[in-house]
CSV table of C-alpha atoms in Angstrom, one decimal:
chain,number,residue,atom,x,y,z
A,1,UNK,CA,-163.2,-37.3,78.3
A,2,UNK,CA,-163.9,-34.7,81.1
A,3,UNK,CA,-164.8,-30.9,80.4
A,4,UNK,CA,-161.5,-29.9,81.6
A,5,UNK,CA,-159.4,-31.9,79.3
A,6,UNK,CA,-161.8,-31.2,76.3
A,7,UNK,CA,-161.0,-27.4,77.1
A,8,UNK,CA,-157.3,-28.1,77.5
A,9,UNK,CA,-157.1,-29.7,73.9
A,10,UNK,CA,-159.7,-27.6,72.2
A,11,UNK,CA,-159.3,-24.2,73.6
A,12,UNK,CA,-162.0,-21.9,74.3
A,13,UNK,CA,-163.4,-18.4,74.5
A,14,UNK,CA,-164.3,-16.1,77.4
A,15,UNK,CA,-165.7,-12.9,77.0
A,16,UNK,CA,-166.0,-10.1,80.0
A,17,UNK,CA,-168.5,-7.3,79.1
A,18,UNK,CA,-170.4,-4.4,80.9
A,19,UNK,CA,-170.3,-0.8,81.3
A,20,UNK,CA,-167.4,1.5,81.8
A,21,UNK,CA,-166.2,1.3,85.3
A,22,UNK,CA,-167.5,-2.2,86.0
A,23,UNK,CA,-164.1,-3.8,86.4
A,24,UNK,CA,-163.8,-5.6,82.8
A,25,UNK,CA,-160.4,-4.9,82.6
A,26,UNK,CA,-159.6,-5.8,86.2
A,27,UNK,CA,-161.2,-9.1,85.6
A,28,UNK,CA,-159.2,-9.5,82.5
A,29,UNK,CA,-156.0,-9.0,84.3
A,30,UNK,CA,-157.0,-11.3,87.1
A,31,UNK,CA,-157.6,-14.1,84.9
A,32,UNK,CA,-154.6,-13.8,83.0
A,33,UNK,CA,-152.2,-13.5,86.1
A,34,UNK,CA,-153.9,-16.5,87.5
A,35,UNK,CA,-152.8,-18.2,84.2
A,36,UNK,CA,-149.3,-16.8,84.6
A,37,UNK,CA,-149.2,-18.2,88.2
A,38,UNK,CA,-150.0,-21.7,86.6
A,39,UNK,CA,-146.9,-21.2,84.5
A,40,UNK,CA,-149.1,-20.8,81.4
A,41,UNK,CA,-147.4,-18.4,78.8
A,42,UNK,CA,-149.8,-15.5,78.5
A,43,UNK,CA,-149.9,-12.8,75.8
A,44,UNK,CA,-151.9,-9.4,76.2
A,45,UNK,CA,-153.2,-7.4,73.3
A,46,UNK,CA,-155.1,-4.2,73.0
A,47,UNK,CA,-156.0,-1.6,70.1
A,48,UNK,CA,-153.7,1.2,69.5
A,49,UNK,CA,-156.7,3.5,69.9
A,50,UNK,CA,-156.8,2.7,73.5
A,51,UNK,CA,-153.9,4.9,74.8
A,52,UNK,CA,-155.6,6.6,77.9
A,53,UNK,CA,-153.2,5.3,80.4
A,54,UNK,CA,-150.4,3.6,78.9
A,55,UNK,CA,-149.3,2.9,75.4
A,56,UNK,CA,-147.8,-0.8,75.7
A,57,UNK,CA,-150.0,-1.9,78.7
A,58,UNK,CA,-153.4,-2.9,79.4
A,59,UNK,CA,-154.4,-0.7,82.1
A,60,UNK,CA,-157.5,-0.8,84.5
A,61,UNK,CA,-159.1,2.5,85.7
A,62,UNK,CA,-157.6,1.8,89.1
A,63,UNK,CA,-154.1,1.7,87.5
A,64,UNK,CA,-153.4,-2.1,87.6
A,65,UNK,CA,-151.3,-2.9,84.4
A,66,UNK,CA,-150.1,-5.9,82.6
A,67,UNK,CA,-147.7,-5.6,79.5
A,68,UNK,CA,-149.7,-5.6,76.2
A,69,UNK,CA,-148.9,-5.4,72.4
A,70,UNK,CA,-150.8,-2.7,70.6
A,71,UNK,CA,-152.4,-3.5,67.5
A,72,UNK,CA,-153.8,-1.3,64.6
A,73,UNK,CA,-155.8,-4.3,63.3
A,74,UNK,CA,-156.8,-7.6,64.9
A,75,UNK,CA,-155.0,-9.6,62.1
A,76,UNK,CA,-151.7,-8.3,63.5
A,77,UNK,CA,-151.7,-10.6,66.5
A,78,UNK,CA,-150.6,-13.4,64.1
A,79,UNK,CA,-147.3,-11.5,63.7
A,80,UNK,CA,-146.7,-11.2,67.5
A,81,UNK,CA,-148.2,-14.6,68.7
A,82,UNK,CA,-145.3,-16.9,70.3
A,83,UNK,CA,-145.8,-20.6,69.7
A,84,UNK,CA,-145.5,-21.2,73.4
A,85,UNK,CA,-148.4,-19.1,74.3
A,86,UNK,CA,-151.4,-20.9,75.7
A,87,UNK,CA,-153.6,-17.7,77.0
A,88,UNK,CA,-154.4,-14.7,74.9
A,89,UNK,CA,-155.8,-11.7,76.5
A,90,UNK,CA,-157.4,-8.9,74.6
A,91,UNK,CA,-158.7,-5.8,76.0
A,92,UNK,CA,-161.1,-3.2,74.5
A,93,UNK,CA,-162.5,-5.7,71.9
A,94,UNK,CA,-165.3,-3.2,70.8
A,95,UNK,CA,-162.5,-1.2,69.3
A,96,UNK,CA,-161.4,-3.9,66.7
A,97,UNK,CA,-163.4,-4.6,63.5
A,98,UNK,CA,-165.8,-7.6,63.0
A,99,UNK,CA,-162.7,-9.6,61.8
A,100,UNK,CA,-162.0,-10.2,65.5
A,101,UNK,CA,-164.6,-12.9,65.5
A,102,UNK,CA,-162.7,-15.2,63.2
A,103,UNK,CA,-159.5,-14.5,64.6
A,104,UNK,CA,-160.6,-15.6,68.1
A,105,UNK,CA,-162.2,-18.7,66.6
A,106,UNK,CA,-158.8,-19.6,65.0
A,107,UNK,CA,-156.9,-19.0,68.2
A,108,UNK,CA,-159.3,-21.4,70.1
A,109,UNK,CA,-159.4,-23.9,67.2
A,110,UNK,CA,-155.6,-23.9,67.8
A,111,UNK,CA,-156.1,-25.0,71.5
A,112,UNK,CA,-155.6,-21.6,73.3
A,113,UNK,CA,-157.7,-20.2,75.8
A,114,UNK,CA,-158.8,-16.4,74.6
A,115,UNK,CA,-160.1,-13.9,77.0
A,116,UNK,CA,-161.8,-10.7,75.6
A,117,UNK,CA,-163.0,-7.7,77.5
A,118,UNK,CA,-165.1,-5.0,76.2
A,119,UNK,CA,-168.4,-2.7,76.2
A,120,UNK,CA,-171.4,-4.8,75.2
A,121,UNK,CA,-173.3,-1.6,74.6
A,122,UNK,CA,-172.3,2.0,73.3
A,123,UNK,CA,-172.9,5.1,75.1
A,124,UNK,CA,-176.3,5.3,73.0
A,125,UNK,CA,-177.4,2.0,74.8
A,126,UNK,CA,-177.0,-0.1,71.4
A,127,UNK,CA,-175.2,-3.3,71.0
A,128,UNK,CA,-171.5,-2.4,70.4
A,129,UNK,CA,-170.2,-4.8,67.7
A,130,UNK,CA,-168.1,-7.1,67.5
A,131,UNK,CA,-168.9,-7.9,71.5
A,132,UNK,CA,-172.3,-9.1,71.0
A,133,UNK,CA,-171.3,-11.6,68.4
A,134,UNK,CA,-168.2,-12.6,70.4
A,135,UNK,CA,-170.7,-13.3,73.4
A,136,UNK,CA,-172.7,-15.5,71.1
A,137,UNK,CA,-169.6,-17.6,70.0
A,138,UNK,CA,-168.1,-17.8,73.4
A,139,UNK,CA,-168.1,-20.7,75.8
A,140,UNK,CA,-168.4,-18.4,78.9
A,141,UNK,CA,-169.7,-15.0,79.3
A,142,UNK,CA,-169.4,-12.7,82.4
A,143,UNK,CA,-171.4,-9.4,82.6
A,144,UNK,CA,-169.9,-7.0,85.2
A,145,UNK,CA,-171.7,-4.3,86.6
A,146,UNK,CA,-170.6,-0.9,87.8
A,147,UNK,CA,-172.4,1.4,90.5
A,148,UNK,CA,-174.8,4.1,89.1
A,149,UNK,CA,-173.0,7.5,89.7
A,150,UNK,CA,-176.5,9.2,90.2
A,151,UNK,CA,-178.1,6.7,92.8
A,152,UNK,CA,-175.7,4.1,93.8
A,153,UNK,CA,-177.7,1.2,92.1
A,154,UNK,CA,-176.0,-1.5,90.0
A,155,UNK,CA,-175.3,0.1,86.8
A,156,UNK,CA,-175.1,-1.6,83.3
A,157,UNK,CA,-175.2,1.4,80.9
A,158,UNK,CA,-172.2,4.0,79.9
A,159,UNK,CA,-173.3,7.4,80.0
A,160,UNK,CA,-171.6,10.1,77.9
A,161,UNK,CA,-171.2,13.2,79.9
A,162,UNK,CA,-169.1,15.3,77.3
A,163,UNK,CA,-167.8,14.9,73.6
A,164,UNK,CA,-169.3,14.8,70.4
A,165,UNK,CA,-171.8,12.3,68.6
A,166,UNK,CA,-169.3,9.5,67.5
A,167,UNK,CA,-169.8,6.0,68.6
A,168,UNK,CA,-166.0,5.8,69.4
A,169,UNK,CA,-164.4,8.5,71.6
A,170,UNK,CA,-161.8,7.0,73.8
A,171,UNK,CA,-162.0,8.5,77.3
A,172,UNK,CA,-162.5,7.9,80.9
A,173,UNK,CA,-164.0,9.7,83.9
A,174,UNK,CA,-163.9,13.1,82.3
A,175,UNK,CA,-166.3,11.9,79.5
A,176,UNK,CA,-168.3,8.9,80.8
A,177,UNK,CA,-170.1,7.6,84.0
A,178,UNK,CA,-171.7,4.3,84.9
A,179,UNK,CA,-175.6,4.7,85.1
A,180,UNK,CA,-178.5,2.4,85.9
A,181,UNK,CA,-181.4,1.8,83.8
A,182,UNK,CA,-183.4,4.5,85.5
A,183,UNK,CA,-180.7,7.3,85.2
A,184,UNK,CA,-179.4,6.6,81.8
A,185,UNK,CA,-180.2,8.5,78.6
A,186,UNK,CA,-179.1,8.0,75.2
A,187,UNK,CA,-177.5,11.4,74.6
A,188,UNK,CA,-174.6,13.3,76.0
A,189,UNK,CA,-176.0,14.1,79.4
A,190,UNK,CA,-173.7,16.9,80.9
A,191,UNK,CA,-175.0,16.4,84.6
A,192,UNK,CA,-173.9,19.0,87.2
């Protein structure tokens, strides 16, 4: 049995990670659109908490969009999943609780291709669960890089520039920057 036919019958998990502004959502949209070009039924999901741009669309920072179903809890995916779906896209995976790990395992075991995008580390530079665990169980992991907003080098960190001390504070360019290792600090850095 070829590798391709194995994945067709067994399903698999792909994880796209990186800092903010690294193109994770853009890559998720690209992959799911390619699946649609292949005439595969695709469904996109996102956490309700991510309402920065559109309520019922996965939206990249450059405002490319695809329709999505917002979920309060990842287990709600079963209420919305069509029997014809072959590819599931999940954006902002870090905002779901750890039960996402079993849900995506179950989806892949049912023969579905599951693509999840999210932050691998938080704004303090710590692993941002459940993404590291999803990376460990995935068949494919892609690490995206942004451009450091200080020096222009490849950036793999998310720098918080405003807001409080909470791990989860939804925001975009008004609250976060991409930073390289040299210019990242594990605190709110209100750079001028």
